[in-house]
Coordinates of C-alpha atoms in Angstrom, one line a residue:
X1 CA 104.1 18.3 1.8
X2 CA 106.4 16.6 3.8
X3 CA 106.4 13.0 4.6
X4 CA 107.0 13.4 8.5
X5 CA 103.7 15.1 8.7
X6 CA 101.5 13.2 6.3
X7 CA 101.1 9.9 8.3
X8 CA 101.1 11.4 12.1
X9 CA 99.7 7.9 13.0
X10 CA 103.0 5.8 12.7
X11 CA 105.0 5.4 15.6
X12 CA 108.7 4.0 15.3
X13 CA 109.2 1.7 18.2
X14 CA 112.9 2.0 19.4
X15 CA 114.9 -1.0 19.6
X16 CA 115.2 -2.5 22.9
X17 CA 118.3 -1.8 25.3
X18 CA 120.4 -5.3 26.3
X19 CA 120.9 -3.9 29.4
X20 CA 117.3 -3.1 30.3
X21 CA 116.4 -6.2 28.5
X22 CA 118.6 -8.1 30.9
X23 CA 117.2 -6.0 34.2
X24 CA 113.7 -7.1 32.7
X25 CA 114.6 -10.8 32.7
X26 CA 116.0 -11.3 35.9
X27 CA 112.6 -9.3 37.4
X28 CA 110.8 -11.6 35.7
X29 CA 113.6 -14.6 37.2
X30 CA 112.5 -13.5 40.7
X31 CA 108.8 -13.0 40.9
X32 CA 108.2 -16.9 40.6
X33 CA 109.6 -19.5 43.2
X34 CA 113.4 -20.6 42.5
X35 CA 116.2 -23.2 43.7
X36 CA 119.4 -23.3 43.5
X37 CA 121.1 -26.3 41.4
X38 CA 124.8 -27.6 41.5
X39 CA 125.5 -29.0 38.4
X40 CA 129.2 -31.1 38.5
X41 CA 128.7 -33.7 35.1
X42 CA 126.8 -33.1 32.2
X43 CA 124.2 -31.0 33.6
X44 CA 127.2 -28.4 33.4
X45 CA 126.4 -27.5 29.9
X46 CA 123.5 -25.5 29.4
X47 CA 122.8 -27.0 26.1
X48 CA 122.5 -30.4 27.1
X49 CA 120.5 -29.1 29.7
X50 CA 118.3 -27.6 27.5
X51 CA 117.7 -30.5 25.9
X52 CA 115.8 -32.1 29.0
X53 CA 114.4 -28.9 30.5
X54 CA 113.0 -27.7 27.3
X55 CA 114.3 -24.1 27.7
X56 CA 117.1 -21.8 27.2
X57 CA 119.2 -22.5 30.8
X58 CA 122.1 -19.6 30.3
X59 CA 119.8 -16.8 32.0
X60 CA 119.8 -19.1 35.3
X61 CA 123.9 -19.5 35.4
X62 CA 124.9 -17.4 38.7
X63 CA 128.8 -19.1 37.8
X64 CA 131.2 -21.8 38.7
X65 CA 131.0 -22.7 42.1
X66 CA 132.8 -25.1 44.4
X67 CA 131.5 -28.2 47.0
X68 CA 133.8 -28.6 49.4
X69 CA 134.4 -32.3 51.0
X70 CA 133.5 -33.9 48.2
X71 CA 135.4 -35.7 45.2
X72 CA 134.5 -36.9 42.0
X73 CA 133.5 -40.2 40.7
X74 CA 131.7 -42.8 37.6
X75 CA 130.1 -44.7 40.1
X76 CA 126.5 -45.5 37.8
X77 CA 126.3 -46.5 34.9
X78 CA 123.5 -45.7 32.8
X79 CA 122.0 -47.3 30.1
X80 CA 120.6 -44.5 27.9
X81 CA 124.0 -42.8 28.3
X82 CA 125.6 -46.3 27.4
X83 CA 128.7 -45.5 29.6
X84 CA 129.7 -44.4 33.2
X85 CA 128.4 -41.2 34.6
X86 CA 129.9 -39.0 37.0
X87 CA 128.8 -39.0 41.0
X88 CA 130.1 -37.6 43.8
X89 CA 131.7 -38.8 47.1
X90 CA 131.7 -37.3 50.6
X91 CA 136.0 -36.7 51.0
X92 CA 136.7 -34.2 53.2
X93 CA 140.3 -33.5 52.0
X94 CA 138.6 -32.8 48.3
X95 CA 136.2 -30.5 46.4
X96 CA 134.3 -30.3 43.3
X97 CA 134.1 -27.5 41.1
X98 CA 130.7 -27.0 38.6
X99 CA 128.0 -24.5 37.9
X100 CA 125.3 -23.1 39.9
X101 CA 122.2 -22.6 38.4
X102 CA 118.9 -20.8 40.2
X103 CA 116.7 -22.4 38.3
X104 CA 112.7 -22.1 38.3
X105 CA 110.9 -24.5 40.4
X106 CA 108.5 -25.5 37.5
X107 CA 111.6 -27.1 36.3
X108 CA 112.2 -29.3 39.6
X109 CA 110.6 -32.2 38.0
X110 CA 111.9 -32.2 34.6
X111 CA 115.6 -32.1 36.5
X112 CA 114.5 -34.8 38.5
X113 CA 113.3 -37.0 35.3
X114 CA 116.4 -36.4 33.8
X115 CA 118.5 -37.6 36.9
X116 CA 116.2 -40.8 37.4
X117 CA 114.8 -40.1 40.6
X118 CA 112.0 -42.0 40.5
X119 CA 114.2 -44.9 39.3
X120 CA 116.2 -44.8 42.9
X121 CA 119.3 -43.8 40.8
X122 CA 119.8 -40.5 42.0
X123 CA 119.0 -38.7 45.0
X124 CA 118.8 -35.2 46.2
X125 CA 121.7 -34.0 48.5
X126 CA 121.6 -30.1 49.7
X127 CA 124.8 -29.0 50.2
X128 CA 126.7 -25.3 50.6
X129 CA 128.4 -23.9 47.4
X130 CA 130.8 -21.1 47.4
X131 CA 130.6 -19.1 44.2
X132 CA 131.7 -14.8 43.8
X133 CA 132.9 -14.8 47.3
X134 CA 129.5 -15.9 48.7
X135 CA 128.5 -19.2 50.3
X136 CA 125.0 -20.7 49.1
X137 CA 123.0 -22.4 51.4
X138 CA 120.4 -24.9 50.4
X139 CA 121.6 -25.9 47.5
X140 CA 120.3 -29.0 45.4
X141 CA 122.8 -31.5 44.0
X142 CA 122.1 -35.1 42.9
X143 CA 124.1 -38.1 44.5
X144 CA 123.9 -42.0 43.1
X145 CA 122.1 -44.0 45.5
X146 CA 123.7 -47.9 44.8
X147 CA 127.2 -46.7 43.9
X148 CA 129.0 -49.6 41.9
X149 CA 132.2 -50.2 43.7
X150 CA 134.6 -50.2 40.2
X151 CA 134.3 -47.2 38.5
X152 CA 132.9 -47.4 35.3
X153 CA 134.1 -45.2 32.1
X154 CA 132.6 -42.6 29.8
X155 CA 131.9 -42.8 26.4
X156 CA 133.2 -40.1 23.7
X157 CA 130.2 -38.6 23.6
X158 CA 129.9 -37.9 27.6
X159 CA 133.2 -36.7 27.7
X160 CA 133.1 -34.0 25.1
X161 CA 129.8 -33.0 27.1
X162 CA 131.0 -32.6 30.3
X163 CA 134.2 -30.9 28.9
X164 CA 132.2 -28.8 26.4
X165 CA 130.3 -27.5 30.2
X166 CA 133.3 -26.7 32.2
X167 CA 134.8 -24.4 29.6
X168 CA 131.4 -22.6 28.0
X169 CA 130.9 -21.8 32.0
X170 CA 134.1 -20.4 33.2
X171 CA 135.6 -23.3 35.0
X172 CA 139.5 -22.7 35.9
X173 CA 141.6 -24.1 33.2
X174 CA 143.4 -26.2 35.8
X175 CA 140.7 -28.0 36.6
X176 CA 139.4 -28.9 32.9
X177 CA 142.8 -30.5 32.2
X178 CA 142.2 -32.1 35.8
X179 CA 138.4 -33.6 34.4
X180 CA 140.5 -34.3 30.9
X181 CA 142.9 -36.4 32.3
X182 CA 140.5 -38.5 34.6
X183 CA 137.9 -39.6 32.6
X184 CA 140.8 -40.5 29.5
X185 CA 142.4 -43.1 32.0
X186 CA 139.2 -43.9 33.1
X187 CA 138.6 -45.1 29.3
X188 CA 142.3 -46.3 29.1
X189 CA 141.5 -48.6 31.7
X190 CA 138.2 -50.1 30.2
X191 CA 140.0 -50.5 27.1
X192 CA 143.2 -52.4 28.5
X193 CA 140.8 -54.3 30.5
X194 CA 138.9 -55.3 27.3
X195 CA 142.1 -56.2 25.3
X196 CA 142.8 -58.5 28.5
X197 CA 139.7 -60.6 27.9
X198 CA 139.9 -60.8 24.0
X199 CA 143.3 -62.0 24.3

């Protein structure tokens, strides 16, 4: 007797296709409420992301995207980071490059815990981001409310994550070795400034 025959009652479940998988997800993205999120610091890296949103972020990339009239800056420092953190500043002969996210609205509040919100030291700002040759409207970013008028530097730590961000998410080489090179004199600066007052 043949084995085939003997146990009609088992049924082999075929493995699932990535690409239906994938089609699967983003229906499942779109039937509940979503917003768009410009991430420009640390937020750029979807593992540290992760880490305060308690899920898996890389289904939510749409890309690296670029706000216009604005330019970089470590105007906060925050305490749990121990070190500067990065801001931005209206500048309308600059931009920003970062990732945009659409990220589920359920997450609004965990984004916003993580930014300090509630604490008055970030805000929201909705600005446009242009990402695939398409212009996004509405989009959230977070701005420092009392900017500190010396910028302040990053620590090792926040460095590698922002740097670790621009690169896992596409960001033009040109403008890693741009983020590279300012937050390093950034900490050059702190540190001359430091071996001024020991002296």
């Amino acid at each position: 007797m043949s084995h085939q025959t003997s146990h009609p009652h088992h049924t082999w479940v075929q493995p699932h296709h990535p690409v239906k998988l994938e089609m699967k997800l983003q229906h499942q993205l779109h039937k509940e409420p979503m917003f768009y999120y410009f991430a420009y610091g640390s937020c750029m890296c979807p593992v540290d992301l992760k880490r305060s949103l308690g899920e898996n972020t890389h289904p939510y990339i749409i890309g690296p995207g670029v706000l216009k009239g604005y330019r970089l800056g470590f105007h906060l420092y925050l305490p749990t980071r121990k070190c500067g953190v990065l801001d931005i500043v209206q500048d309308p002969k600059a931009s920003v490059k970062g990732v945009l996210y659409q990220l589920p609205l359920r997450l609004s509040e965990y984004l916003d815990q993580r930014e300090g919100v509630s604490q008055n030291l970030y805000r929201h700002e909705s600005v446009e981001i242009h990402s695939h040759n398409k212009v996004y409207e509405d989009v959230r970013t977070y701005v420092v409310v009392n900017k500190l008028e010396e910028e302040v530097a990053p620590n090792d730590w926040y460095f590698n994550v922002v740097l670790r961000g621009a690169i896992t998410c596409g960001l033009p080489e040109e403008y890693c070795w741009h983020l590279f090179n300012y937050m390093y004199k950034l900490q050059q600066h702190h540190q001359e400034q430091q071996f001024r007052r020991s002296a």
